[in-house]
Structure formats: C-alpha cells, structure tokens
Amino acid sequence: MNVYDTLSVDYDRFVNWERRLAVELPFIEQALEEIGACRVVDVACGTGQHAIALAQRGYQLVGVDVSAAMIAQAQQNAQAAGVQVSFTVAGFGELATRQFSPFDALLCLGSSLLHPYRLTGRTILHSARYGRRFASRWAVDRPKPQF
C-alpha cells in the first residue's frame, strides 16, 4: 500500500477540479490537436479527472496509475460522469510491457515525474515509442496555475 492508496477516497476533495480543469484543458487540448491525437494514455492518472474530462470531449482514453485504490476511484468517477475510460493499474516503467492499443499521446500531468520512481530517459522513451508520435511538452510549457 502506498500513500495514494490511503488518500484515494478523499483525494478529489483536495483539488478544485472545476477551476483546475478550466485552466489546464485548453492547454492540453491544444497540445493534442497539434499532433492530431485521438487515443491518449494518461499516466499517473490518479482519480482520473483529466482522463474523464478528455473523454467527455471525444478523446479515447486509457488511465494508468500505480495505486489500485486510485484506479478504483477513477472507475467510480468515470461511471458517475457517464463516460467510457479504460483504467488499469501499472507504473510508468511497465507501459512498454503492457498490451495497450497504439496511442497518439502520453500525458503525465502534475508532479508525477518528480515522484521517487526509478525512471530513466530510456524507460520513458521506451514506453513512449508505443505511441504514434513522441511529442514532449514539459513543465516549462504549462500554464501558470490559477486554482
């Protein structure tokens, strides 16, 4: 069990999702549109709020997180929102060994890359190569938080 398993039930109460998504979604959608993305993998998806919002806008989403409890909450959130998102338990480093349909974009939002996972550039690129195109937009490209 990790800290996110413990926080999963209350996690969505810590963030004003309406405000956060209002700030972040235009930026994310612009980045996805620039590469013609339709199929998206959201790595470290947490409770699935970004994946759900993108699914509501017509994108095909797979949400991935190392926390089984976060994935369970994400599934409940998607059901409550009435959208179809495939959620699965996996870490970033496992993406290359999982059987996902080809995807167009890989999202890893927030501070997820800063967590103490043993990731190397090679692991990230190996996982990302299963996408149609590897396009990176790092933290310097993000909008300034207003939430």
mmCIF file of N, CA and C in Angstrom:
data_model
loop_
_atom_site.group_PDB
_atom_site.id
_atom_site.type_symbol
_atom_site.label_atom_id
_atom_site.label_comp_id
_atom_site.label_asym_id
_atom_site.label_seq_id
_atom_site.Cartn_x
_atom_site.Cartn_y
_atom_site.Cartn_z
ATOM 1 N N MET A 1 0.851 -1.179 0.000
ATOM 2 C CA MET A 1 0.000 0.000 0.000
ATOM 3 C C MET A 1 0.896 1.240 0.000
ATOM 4 N N ASN A 2 0.547 2.208 -0.839
ATOM 5 C CA ASN A 2 1.309 3.450 -0.849
ATOM 6 C C ASN A 2 0.420 4.588 -0.342
ATOM 7 N N VAL A 3 1.000 5.761 -0.228
ATOM 8 C CA VAL A 3 0.270 6.902 0.325
ATOM 9 C C VAL A 3 -0.970 7.228 -0.500
ATOM 10 N N TYR A 4 -0.911 7.009 -1.817
ATOM 11 C CA TYR A 4 -2.052 7.326 -2.665
ATOM 12 C C TYR A 4 -3.202 6.345 -2.468
ATOM 13 N N ASP A 5 -2.899 5.120 -2.080
ATOM 14 C CA ASP A 5 -3.967 4.187 -1.745
ATOM 15 C C ASP A 5 -4.759 4.734 -0.558
ATOM 16 N N THR A 6 -4.051 5.268 0.417
ATOM 17 C CA THR A 6 -4.691 5.818 1.607
ATOM 18 C C THR A 6 -5.494 7.074 1.286
ATOM 19 N N LEU A 7 -4.980 7.906 0.391
ATOM 20 C CA LEU A 7 -5.627 9.177 0.070
ATOM 21 C C LEU A 7 -6.747 9.076 -0.962
ATOM 22 N N SER A 8 -6.856 7.956 -1.638
ATOM 23 C CA SER A 8 -7.723 7.862 -2.814
ATOM 24 C C SER A 8 -9.168 8.289 -2.580
ATOM 25 N N VAL A 9 -9.744 7.928 -1.458
ATOM 26 C CA VAL A 9 -11.150 8.244 -1.204
ATOM 27 C C VAL A 9 -11.358 9.743 -1.040
ATOM 28 N N ASP A 10 -10.401 10.438 -0.452
ATOM 29 C CA ASP A 10 -10.545 11.870 -0.187
ATOM 30 C C ASP A 10 -9.792 12.749 -1.172
ATOM 31 N N TYR A 11 -9.035 12.180 -2.076
ATOM 32 C CA TYR A 11 -8.138 12.933 -2.948
ATOM 33 C C TYR A 11 -8.843 14.035 -3.732
ATOM 34 N N ASP A 12 -10.000 13.747 -4.278
ATOM 35 C CA ASP A 12 -10.705 14.741 -5.096
ATOM 36 C C ASP A 12 -11.176 15.955 -4.295
ATOM 37 N N ARG A 13 -11.260 15.825 -2.993
ATOM 38 C CA ARG A 13 -11.660 16.966 -2.162
ATOM 39 C C ARG A 13 -10.522 17.962 -1.964
ATOM 40 N N PHE A 14 -9.283 17.544 -2.248
ATOM 41 C CA PHE A 14 -8.122 18.415 -2.070
ATOM 42 C C PHE A 14 -7.931 19.396 -3.220
ATOM 43 N N VAL A 15 -8.609 19.170 -4.324
ATOM 44 C CA VAL A 15 -8.406 19.980 -5.531
ATOM 45 C C VAL A 15 -9.744 20.540 -5.991
ATOM 46 N N ASN A 16 -9.738 21.787 -6.395
ATOM 47 C CA ASN A 16 -10.921 22.375 -7.015
ATOM 48 C C ASN A 16 -10.844 21.985 -8.496
ATOM 49 N N TRP A 17 -11.400 20.828 -8.826
ATOM 50 C CA TRP A 17 -11.257 20.279 -10.178
ATOM 51 C C TRP A 17 -11.900 21.151 -11.240
ATOM 52 N N GLU A 18 -12.995 21.784 -10.919
ATOM 53 C CA GLU A 18 -13.648 22.644 -11.907
ATOM 54 C C GLU A 18 -12.696 23.766 -12.342
ATOM 55 N N ARG A 19 -12.086 24.429 -11.383
ATOM 56 C CA ARG A 19 -11.153 25.516 -11.700
ATOM 57 C C ARG A 19 -9.886 24.990 -12.364
ATOM 58 N N ARG A 20 -9.349 23.899 -11.832
ATOM 59 C CA ARG A 20 -8.105 23.364 -12.391
ATOM 60 C C ARG A 20 -8.289 22.941 -13.847
ATOM 61 N N LEU A 21 -9.355 22.212 -14.118
ATOM 62 C CA LEU A 21 -9.600 21.760 -15.491
ATOM 63 C C LEU A 21 -9.885 22.935 -16.426
ATOM 64 N N ALA A 22 -10.549 23.969 -15.915
ATOM 65 C CA ALA A 22 -10.816 25.146 -16.744
ATOM 66 C C ALA A 22 -9.511 25.808 -17.192
ATOM 67 N N VAL A 23 -8.490 25.752 -16.359
ATOM 68 C CA VAL A 23 -7.188 26.326 -16.691
ATOM 69 C C VAL A 23 -6.381 25.376 -17.576
ATOM 70 N N GLU A 24 -6.365 24.101 -17.246
ATOM 71 C CA GLU A 24 -5.458 23.161 -17.901
ATOM 72 C C GLU A 24 -5.975 22.562 -19.203
ATOM 73 N N LEU A 25 -7.273 22.319 -19.312
ATOM 74 C CA LEU A 25 -7.787 21.633 -20.500
ATOM 75 C C LEU A 25 -7.546 22.373 -21.817
ATOM 76 N N PRO A 26 -7.700 23.684 -21.873
ATOM 77 C CA PRO A 26 -7.398 24.347 -23.154
ATOM 78 C C PRO A 26 -5.955 24.106 -23.600
ATOM 79 N N PHE A 27 -5.032 24.156 -22.678
ATOM 80 C CA PHE A 27 -3.619 23.899 -22.976
ATOM 81 C C PHE A 27 -3.409 22.460 -23.443
ATOM 82 N N ILE A 28 -3.998 21.511 -22.722
ATOM 83 C CA ILE A 28 -3.840 20.095 -23.065
ATOM 84 C C ILE A 28 -4.460 19.812 -24.428
ATOM 85 N N GLU A 29 -5.681 20.309 -24.646
ATOM 86 C CA GLU A 29 -6.341 20.077 -25.933
ATOM 87 C C GLU A 29 -5.565 20.693 -27.092
ATOM 88 N N GLN A 30 -4.996 21.851 -26.882
ATOM 89 C CA GLN A 30 -4.197 22.472 -27.935
ATOM 90 C C GLN A 30 -2.998 21.584 -28.283
ATOM 91 N N ALA A 31 -2.336 21.063 -27.257
ATOM 92 C CA ALA A 31 -1.187 20.182 -27.488
ATOM 93 C C ALA A 31 -1.610 18.910 -28.214
ATOM 94 N N LEU A 32 -2.755 18.354 -27.848
ATOM 95 C CA LEU A 32 -3.247 17.137 -28.506
ATOM 96 C C LEU A 32 -3.655 17.418 -29.948
ATOM 97 N N GLU A 33 -4.302 18.545 -30.168
ATOM 98 C CA GLU A 33 -4.721 18.922 -31.527
ATOM 99 C C GLU A 33 -3.520 19.145 -32.436
ATOM 100 N N GLU A 34 -2.441 19.703 -31.896
ATOM 101 C CA GLU A 34 -1.247 19.970 -32.697
ATOM 102 C C GLU A 34 -0.642 18.709 -33.302
ATOM 103 N N ILE A 35 -0.820 17.576 -32.615
ATOM 104 C CA ILE A 35 -0.271 16.322 -33.141
ATOM 105 C C ILE A 35 -1.362 15.396 -33.671
ATOM 106 N N GLY A 36 -2.589 15.875 -33.727
ATOM 107 C CA GLY A 36 -3.690 15.075 -34.240
ATOM 108 C C GLY A 36 -4.017 13.872 -33.377
ATOM 109 N N ALA A 37 -3.879 14.012 -32.080
ATOM 110 C CA ALA A 37 -4.094 12.895 -31.157
ATOM 111 C C ALA A 37 -5.576 12.602 -30.952
ATOM 112 N N CYS A 38 -5.913 11.330 -30.957
ATOM 113 C CA CYS A 38 -7.262 10.866 -30.628
ATOM 114 C C CYS A 38 -7.212 9.882 -29.459
ATOM 115 N N ARG A 39 -6.206 8.993 -29.494
ATOM 116 C CA ARG A 39 -6.040 7.967 -28.461
ATOM 117 C C ARG A 39 -4.941 8.413 -27.505
ATOM 118 N N VAL A 40 -5.292 8.522 -26.215
ATOM 119 C CA VAL A 40 -4.398 9.127 -25.229
ATOM 120 C C VAL A 40 -4.256 8.209 -24.025
ATOM 121 N N VAL A 41 -3.027 8.096 -23.529
ATOM 122 C CA VAL A 41 -2.761 7.396 -22.273
ATOM 123 C C VAL A 41 -2.402 8.451 -21.242
ATOM 124 N N ASP A 42 -3.114 8.446 -20.118
ATOM 125 C CA ASP A 42 -2.842 9.358 -19.005
ATOM 126 C C ASP A 42 -2.131 8.550 -17.936
ATOM 127 N N VAL A 43 -0.821 8.753 -17.821
ATOM 128 C CA VAL A 43 -0.001 8.015 -16.861
ATOM 129 C C VAL A 43 -0.001 8.761 -15.534
ATOM 130 N N ALA A 44 -0.090 8.022 -14.447
ATOM 131 C CA ALA A 44 -0.232 8.607 -13.111
ATOM 132 C C ALA A 44 -1.526 9.409 -13.077
ATOM 133 N N CYS A 45 -2.597 8.777 -13.535
ATOM 134 C CA CYS A 45 -3.888 9.452 -13.717
ATOM 135 C C CYS A 45 -4.616 9.739 -12.420
ATOM 136 N N GLY A 46 -4.180 9.164 -11.317
ATOM 137 C CA GLY A 46 -4.853 9.412 -10.044
ATOM 138 C C GLY A 46 -6.310 8.998 -10.104
ATOM 139 N N THR A 47 -7.195 9.877 -9.725
ATOM 140 C CA THR A 47 -8.625 9.575 -9.704
ATOM 141 C C THR A 47 -9.299 9.818 -11.055
ATOM 142 N N GLY A 48 -8.486 10.072 -12.081
ATOM 143 C CA GLY A 48 -8.987 10.090 -13.445
ATOM 144 C C GLY A 48 -9.644 11.362 -13.928
ATOM 145 N N GLN A 49 -9.522 12.446 -13.205
ATOM 146 C CA GLN A 49 -10.265 13.656 -13.576
ATOM 147 C C GLN A 49 -9.888 14.209 -14.945
ATOM 148 N N HIS A 50 -8.589 14.231 -15.273
ATOM 149 C CA HIS A 50 -8.185 14.712 -16.602
ATOM 150 C C HIS A 50 -8.654 13.741 -17.687
ATOM 151 N N ALA A 51 -8.486 12.447 -17.446
ATOM 152 C CA ALA A 51 -8.909 11.439 -18.426
ATOM 153 C C ALA A 51 -10.407 11.524 -18.681
ATOM 154 N N ILE A 52 -11.176 11.691 -17.639
ATOM 155 C CA ILE A 52 -12.629 11.786 -17.759
ATOM 156 C C ILE A 52 -13.016 13.043 -18.549
ATOM 157 N N ALA A 53 -12.398 14.165 -18.223
ATOM 158 C CA ALA A 53 -12.706 15.416 -18.924
ATOM 159 C C ALA A 53 -12.357 15.304 -20.408
ATOM 160 N N LEU A 54 -11.249 14.668 -20.730
ATOM 161 C CA LEU A 54 -10.874 14.499 -22.136
ATOM 162 C C LEU A 54 -11.807 13.519 -22.843
ATOM 163 N N ALA A 55 -12.226 12.478 -22.149
ATOM 164 C CA ALA A 55 -13.185 11.527 -22.728
ATOM 165 C C ALA A 55 -14.513 12.230 -23.027
ATOM 166 N N GLN A 56 -14.922 13.152 -22.169
ATOM 167 C CA GLN A 56 -16.151 13.916 -22.397
ATOM 168 C C GLN A 56 -16.039 14.790 -23.644
ATOM 169 N N ARG A 57 -14.807 15.079 -24.039
ATOM 170 C CA ARG A 57 -14.565 15.896 -25.232
ATOM 171 C C ARG A 57 -14.273 15.041 -26.466
ATOM 172 N N GLY A 58 -14.473 13.730 -26.346
ATOM 173 C CA GLY A 58 -14.370 12.854 -27.505
ATOM 174 C C GLY A 58 -13.065 12.102 -27.688
ATOM 175 N N TYR A 59 -12.108 12.283 -26.805
ATOM 176 C CA TYR A 59 -10.853 11.530 -26.901
ATOM 177 C C TYR A 59 -11.048 10.123 -26.350
ATOM 178 N N GLN A 60 -10.282 9.171 -26.866
ATOM 179 C CA GLN A 60 -10.273 7.804 -26.349
ATOM 180 C C GLN A 60 -9.144 7.714 -25.330
ATOM 181 N N LEU A 61 -9.473 7.358 -24.098
ATOM 182 C CA LEU A 61 -8.517 7.418 -23.002
ATOM 183 C C LEU A 61 -8.250 6.079 -22.360
ATOM 184 N N VAL A 62 -6.992 5.901 -21.949
ATOM 185 C CA VAL A 62 -6.588 4.848 -21.027
ATOM 186 C C VAL A 62 -5.926 5.568 -19.871
ATOM 187 N N GLY A 63 -6.369 5.313 -18.677
ATOM 188 C CA GLY A 63 -5.762 5.896 -17.482
ATOM 189 C C GLY A 63 -4.964 4.832 -16.759
ATOM 190 N N VAL A 64 -3.759 5.180 -16.353
ATOM 191 C CA VAL A 64 -2.841 4.243 -15.711
ATOM 192 C C VAL A 64 -2.319 4.869 -14.423
ATOM 193 N N ASP A 65 -2.284 4.095 -13.361
ATOM 194 C CA ASP A 65 -1.735 4.576 -12.096
ATOM 195 C C ASP A 65 -1.193 3.383 -11.309
ATOM 196 N N VAL A 66 -0.176 3.616 -10.481
ATOM 197 C CA VAL A 66 0.390 2.534 -9.672
ATOM 198 C C VAL A 66 -0.498 2.179 -8.490
ATOM 199 N N SER A 67 -1.424 3.054 -8.143
ATOM 200 C CA SER A 67 -2.290 2.839 -6.992
ATOM 201 C C SER A 67 -3.604 2.176 -7.403
ATOM 202 N N ALA A 68 -3.816 0.972 -6.917
ATOM 203 C CA ALA A 68 -5.065 0.258 -7.206
ATOM 204 C C ALA A 68 -6.270 1.017 -6.645
ATOM 205 N N ALA A 69 -6.102 1.649 -5.497
ATOM 206 C CA ALA A 69 -7.203 2.400 -4.893
ATOM 207 C C ALA A 69 -7.544 3.648 -5.720
ATOM 208 N N MET A 70 -6.530 4.306 -6.273
ATOM 209 C CA MET A 70 -6.786 5.460 -7.144
ATOM 210 C C MET A 70 -7.519 5.009 -8.403
ATOM 211 N N ILE A 71 -7.119 3.884 -8.964
ATOM 212 C CA ILE A 71 -7.780 3.358 -10.159
ATOM 213 C C ILE A 71 -9.240 3.017 -9.848
ATOM 214 N N ALA A 72 -9.484 2.418 -8.690
ATOM 215 C CA ALA A 72 -10.865 2.102 -8.301
ATOM 216 C C ALA A 72 -11.701 3.376 -8.195
ATOM 217 N N GLN A 73 -11.122 4.430 -7.619
ATOM 218 C CA GLN A 73 -11.839 5.706 -7.508
ATOM 219 C C GLN A 73 -12.045 6.316 -8.889
ATOM 220 N N ALA A 74 -11.043 6.205 -9.756
ATOM 221 C CA ALA A 74 -11.177 6.734 -11.122
ATOM 222 C C ALA A 74 -12.313 6.027 -11.858
ATOM 223 N N GLN A 75 -12.436 4.725 -11.685
ATOM 224 C CA GLN A 75 -13.522 3.975 -12.324
ATOM 225 C C GLN A 75 -14.874 4.452 -11.821
ATOM 226 N N GLN A 76 -14.976 4.695 -10.522
ATOM 227 C CA GLN A 76 -16.223 5.217 -9.959
ATOM 228 C C GLN A 76 -16.525 6.611 -10.511
ATOM 229 N N ASN A 77 -15.487 7.445 -10.609
ATOM 230 C CA ASN A 77 -15.677 8.801 -11.134
ATOM 231 C C ASN A 77 -16.138 8.772 -12.590
ATOM 232 N N ALA A 78 -15.554 7.893 -13.389
ATOM 233 C CA ALA A 78 -15.944 7.786 -14.802
ATOM 234 C C ALA A 78 -17.384 7.304 -14.924
ATOM 235 N N GLN A 79 -17.755 6.336 -14.110
ATOM 236 C CA GLN A 79 -19.124 5.833 -14.140
ATOM 237 C C GLN A 79 -20.103 6.945 -13.757
ATOM 238 N N ALA A 80 -19.762 7.713 -12.729
ATOM 239 C CA ALA A 80 -20.627 8.814 -12.298
ATOM 240 C C ALA A 80 -20.743 9.891 -13.376
ATOM 241 N N ALA A 81 -19.670 10.081 -14.145
ATOM 242 C CA ALA A 81 -19.670 11.079 -15.221
ATOM 243 C C ALA A 81 -20.315 10.543 -16.498
ATOM 244 N N GLY A 82 -20.553 9.236 -16.554
ATOM 245 C CA GLY A 82 -21.193 8.631 -17.713
ATOM 246 C C GLY A 82 -20.298 8.534 -18.933
ATOM 247 N N VAL A 83 -18.980 8.365 -18.713
ATOM 248 C CA VAL A 83 -18.044 8.243 -19.833
ATOM 249 C C VAL A 83 -17.286 6.916 -19.759
ATOM 250 N N GLN A 84 -16.806 6.500 -20.917
ATOM 251 C CA GLN A 84 -16.043 5.261 -21.019
ATOM 252 C C GLN A 84 -14.551 5.591 -21.028
ATOM 253 N N VAL A 85 -13.859 5.198 -19.977
ATOM 254 C CA VAL A 85 -12.410 5.316 -19.893
ATOM 255 C C VAL A 85 -11.902 3.980 -19.375
ATOM 256 N N SER A 86 -10.877 3.458 -19.996
ATOM 257 C CA SER A 86 -10.265 2.217 -19.538
ATOM 258 C C SER A 86 -9.182 2.560 -18.526
ATOM 259 N N PHE A 87 -9.338 2.117 -17.298
ATOM 260 C CA PHE A 87 -8.343 2.370 -16.250
ATOM 261 C C PHE A 87 -7.655 1.068 -15.882
ATOM 262 N N THR A 88 -6.344 1.144 -15.651
ATOM 263 C CA THR A 88 -5.589 -0.048 -15.279
ATOM 264 C C THR A 88 -4.464 0.310 -14.314
ATOM 265 N N VAL A 89 -4.109 -0.642 -13.463
ATOM 266 C CA VAL A 89 -3.015 -0.453 -12.510
ATOM 267 C C VAL A 89 -1.701 -0.799 -13.192
ATOM 268 N N ALA A 90 -0.815 0.178 -13.265
ATOM 269 C CA ALA A 90 0.521 -0.024 -13.828
ATOM 270 C C ALA A 90 1.350 1.215 -13.545
ATOM 271 N N GLY A 91 2.649 1.011 -13.464
ATOM 272 C CA GLY A 91 3.578 2.123 -13.315
ATOM 273 C C GLY A 91 4.093 2.566 -14.673
ATOM 274 N N PHE A 92 4.705 3.725 -14.706
ATOM 275 C CA PHE A 92 5.236 4.279 -15.947
ATOM 276 C C PHE A 92 6.171 3.284 -16.622
ATOM 277 N N GLY A 93 7.050 2.683 -15.862
ATOM 278 C CA GLY A 93 8.021 1.749 -16.413
ATOM 279 C C GLY A 93 7.424 0.478 -16.979
ATOM 280 N N GLU A 94 6.167 0.203 -16.653
ATOM 281 C CA GLU A 94 5.501 -1.007 -17.148
ATOM 282 C C GLU A 94 4.788 -0.795 -18.481
ATOM 283 N N LEU A 95 4.697 0.426 -18.937
ATOM 284 C CA LEU A 95 3.929 0.712 -20.148
ATOM 285 C C LEU A 95 4.438 -0.073 -21.352
ATOM 286 N N ALA A 96 5.742 -0.211 -21.456
ATOM 287 C CA ALA A 96 6.321 -0.891 -22.617
ATOM 288 C C ALA A 96 6.006 -2.376 -22.624
ATOM 289 N N THR A 97 5.718 -2.941 -21.461
ATOM 290 C CA THR A 97 5.454 -4.382 -21.389
ATOM 291 C C THR A 97 3.965 -4.713 -21.377
ATOM 292 N N ARG A 98 3.111 -3.705 -21.316
ATOM 293 C CA ARG A 98 1.665 -3.925 -21.313
ATOM 294 C C ARG A 98 1.132 -3.935 -22.730
ATOM 295 N N GLN A 99 0.037 -4.591 -22.935
ATOM 296 C CA GLN A 99 -0.597 -4.680 -24.252
ATOM 297 C C GLN A 99 -1.677 -3.619 -24.381
ATOM 298 N N PHE A 100 -1.263 -2.400 -24.690
ATOM 299 C CA PHE A 100 -2.200 -1.325 -24.954
ATOM 300 C C PHE A 100 -2.376 -1.214 -26.454
ATOM 301 N N SER A 101 -3.527 -0.730 -26.864
ATOM 302 C CA SER A 101 -3.683 -0.378 -28.272
ATOM 303 C C SER A 101 -2.717 0.764 -28.552
ATOM 304 N N PRO A 102 -2.318 0.913 -29.791
ATOM 305 C CA PRO A 102 -1.440 2.059 -30.088
ATOM 306 C C PRO A 102 -2.110 3.356 -29.654
ATOM 307 N N PHE A 103 -1.311 4.289 -29.147
ATOM 308 C CA PHE A 103 -1.852 5.567 -28.725
ATOM 309 C C PHE A 103 -1.114 6.694 -29.417
ATOM 310 N N ASP A 104 -1.758 7.847 -29.453
ATOM 311 C CA ASP A 104 -1.225 9.014 -30.135
ATOM 312 C C ASP A 104 -0.461 9.942 -29.211
ATOM 313 N N ALA A 105 -0.820 9.931 -27.927
ATOM 314 C CA ALA A 105 -0.192 10.845 -26.978
ATOM 315 C C ALA A 105 -0.149 10.205 -25.603
ATOM 316 N N LEU A 106 0.854 10.573 -24.860
ATOM 317 C CA LEU A 106 1.029 10.121 -23.492
ATOM 318 C C LEU A 106 1.071 11.360 -22.613
ATOM 319 N N LEU A 107 0.172 11.422 -21.632
ATOM 320 C CA LEU A 107 0.147 12.533 -20.689
ATOM 321 C C LEU A 107 0.705 12.079 -19.356
ATOM 322 N N CYS A 108 1.470 12.914 -18.728
ATOM 323 C CA CYS A 108 1.912 12.700 -17.351
ATOM 324 C C CYS A 108 1.879 14.079 -16.717
ATOM 325 N N LEU A 109 0.798 14.353 -16.015
ATOM 326 C CA LEU A 109 0.500 15.705 -15.548
ATOM 327 C C LEU A 109 0.881 15.911 -14.086
ATOM 328 N N GLY A 110 0.933 17.155 -13.708
ATOM 329 C CA GLY A 110 1.245 17.492 -12.324
ATOM 330 C C GLY A 110 2.692 17.200 -12.005
ATOM 331 N N SER A 111 2.930 16.723 -10.807
ATOM 332 C CA SER A 111 4.292 16.463 -10.340
ATOM 333 C C SER A 111 4.656 14.981 -10.404
ATOM 334 N N SER A 112 3.942 14.219 -11.195
ATOM 335 C CA SER A 112 4.126 12.768 -11.223
ATOM 336 C C SER A 112 5.543 12.334 -11.559
ATOM 337 N N LEU A 113 6.204 13.028 -12.476
ATOM 338 C CA LEU A 113 7.570 12.643 -12.830
ATOM 339 C C LEU A 113 8.559 12.921 -11.715
ATOM 340 N N LEU A 114 8.172 13.728 -10.754
ATOM 341 C CA LEU A 114 9.067 14.062 -9.656
ATOM 342 C C LEU A 114 9.019 13.040 -8.527
ATOM 343 N N HIS A 115 8.083 12.120 -8.588
ATOM 344 C CA HIS A 115 7.997 11.109 -7.541
ATOM 345 C C HIS A 115 9.197 10.184 -7.612
ATOM 346 N N PRO A 116 9.518 9.530 -6.536
ATOM 347 C CA PRO A 116 10.760 8.750 -6.473
ATOM 348 C C PRO A 116 10.692 7.399 -7.185
ATOM 349 N N TYR A 117 10.258 7.408 -8.438
ATOM 350 C CA TYR A 117 10.278 6.193 -9.226
ATOM 351 C C TYR A 117 11.630 6.094 -9.898
ATOM 352 N N ARG A 118 12.058 4.925 -10.190
ATOM 353 C CA ARG A 118 13.336 4.745 -10.865
ATOM 354 C C ARG A 118 13.137 4.818 -12.363
ATOM 355 N N LEU A 119 12.985 6.015 -12.824
ATOM 356 C CA LEU A 119 12.787 6.245 -14.246
ATOM 357 C C LEU A 119 14.060 6.784 -14.853
ATOM 358 N N THR A 120 14.330 6.354 -16.025
ATOM 359 C CA THR A 120 15.444 6.920 -16.769
ATOM 360 C C THR A 120 14.881 7.434 -18.081
ATOM 361 N N GLY A 121 15.659 8.232 -18.770
ATOM 362 C CA GLY A 121 15.226 8.700 -20.083
ATOM 363 C C GLY A 121 14.924 7.534 -20.999
ATOM 364 N N ARG A 122 15.703 6.468 -20.898
ATOM 365 C CA ARG A 122 15.488 5.295 -21.728
ATOM 366 C C ARG A 122 14.138 4.644 -21.418
ATOM 367 N N THR A 123 13.775 4.536 -20.133
ATOM 368 C CA THR A 123 12.481 3.955 -19.756
ATOM 369 C C THR A 123 11.342 4.776 -20.334
ATOM 370 N N ILE A 124 11.436 6.089 -20.213
ATOM 371 C CA ILE A 124 10.379 6.957 -20.711
ATOM 372 C C ILE A 124 10.261 6.839 -22.228
ATOM 373 N N LEU A 125 11.371 6.907 -22.925
ATOM 374 C CA LEU A 125 11.328 6.813 -24.387
ATOM 375 C C LEU A 125 10.861 5.438 -24.837
ATOM 376 N N HIS A 126 11.287 4.380 -24.131
ATOM 377 C CA HIS A 126 10.856 3.028 -24.491
ATOM 378 C C HIS A 126 9.349 2.899 -24.337
ATOM 379 N N SER A 127 8.797 3.475 -23.283
ATOM 380 C CA SER A 127 7.352 3.444 -23.084
ATOM 381 C C SER A 127 6.648 4.289 -24.126
ATOM 382 N N ALA A 128 7.201 5.453 -24.415
ATOM 383 C CA ALA A 128 6.551 6.379 -25.336
ATOM 384 C C ALA A 128 6.610 5.901 -26.778
ATOM 385 N N ARG A 129 7.540 5.034 -27.110
ATOM 386 C CA ARG A 129 7.674 4.606 -28.501
ATOM 387 C C ARG A 129 6.457 3.834 -28.986
ATOM 388 N N TYR A 130 5.622 3.380 -28.060
ATOM 389 C CA TYR A 130 4.416 2.674 -28.457
ATOM 390 C C TYR A 130 3.346 3.634 -28.948
ATOM 391 N N GLY A 131 3.592 4.899 -28.786
ATOM 392 C CA GLY A 131 2.698 5.900 -29.346
ATOM 393 C C GLY A 131 3.051 6.148 -30.796
ATOM 394 N N ARG A 132 2.135 6.771 -31.522
ATOM 395 C CA ARG A 132 2.363 7.069 -32.931
ATOM 396 C C ARG A 132 3.464 8.102 -33.082
ATOM 397 N N ARG A 133 3.527 9.002 -32.166
ATOM 398 C CA ARG A 133 4.472 10.101 -32.247
ATOM 399 C C ARG A 133 4.922 10.442 -30.836
ATOM 400 N N PHE A 134 6.185 10.766 -30.669
ATOM 401 C CA PHE A 134 6.657 11.183 -29.350
ATOM 402 C C PHE A 134 6.779 12.692 -29.353
ATOM 403 N N ALA A 135 5.884 13.329 -28.678
ATOM 404 C CA ALA A 135 5.906 14.784 -28.589
ATOM 405 C C ALA A 135 5.950 15.144 -27.110
ATOM 406 N N SER A 136 6.942 15.877 -26.731
ATOM 407 C CA SER A 136 7.043 16.216 -25.311
ATOM 408 C C SER A 136 6.769 17.692 -25.100
ATOM 409 N N ARG A 137 6.001 17.952 -24.077
ATOM 410 C CA ARG A 137 5.777 19.321 -23.635
ATOM 411 C C ARG A 137 5.981 19.260 -22.143
ATOM 412 N N TRP A 138 7.059 19.795 -21.697
ATOM 413 C CA TRP A 138 7.450 19.676 -20.298
ATOM 414 C C TRP A 138 6.868 20.819 -19.473
ATOM 415 N N ALA A 139 7.235 20.821 -18.224
ATOM 416 C CA ALA A 139 6.675 21.772 -17.262
ATOM 417 C C ALA A 139 6.818 23.221 -17.721
ATOM 418 N N VAL A 140 7.853 23.538 -18.472
ATOM 419 C CA VAL A 140 8.027 24.917 -18.915
ATOM 420 C C VAL A 140 6.933 25.337 -19.881
ATOM 421 N N ASP A 141 6.217 24.383 -20.456
ATOM 422 C CA ASP A 141 5.152 24.695 -21.398
ATOM 423 C C ASP A 141 3.781 24.797 -20.739
ATOM 424 N N ARG A 142 3.719 24.555 -19.467
ATOM 425 C CA ARG A 142 2.417 24.514 -18.805
ATOM 426 C C ARG A 142 1.918 25.909 -18.474
ATOM 427 N N PRO A 143 0.603 26.047 -18.389
ATOM 428 C CA PRO A 143 0.067 27.349 -17.971
ATOM 429 C C PRO A 143 0.356 27.576 -16.503
ATOM 430 N N LYS A 144 0.399 28.824 -16.093
ATOM 431 C CA LYS A 144 0.610 29.118 -14.681
ATOM 432 C C LYS A 144 -0.655 28.770 -13.933
ATOM 433 N N PRO A 145 -0.528 27.988 -12.848
ATOM 434 C CA PRO A 145 -1.722 27.588 -12.096
ATOM 435 C C PRO A 145 -2.486 28.802 -11.559
ATOM 436 N N GLN A 146 -3.779 28.745 -11.713
ATOM 437 C CA GLN A 146 -4.664 29.803 -11.228
ATOM 438 C C GLN A 146 -5.728 29.218 -10.313
ATOM 439 N N PHE A 147 -5.475 28.050 -9.740
ATOM 440 C CA PHE A 147 -6.508 27.375 -8.952
ATOM 441 C C PHE A 147 -6.081 27.194 -7.532
#
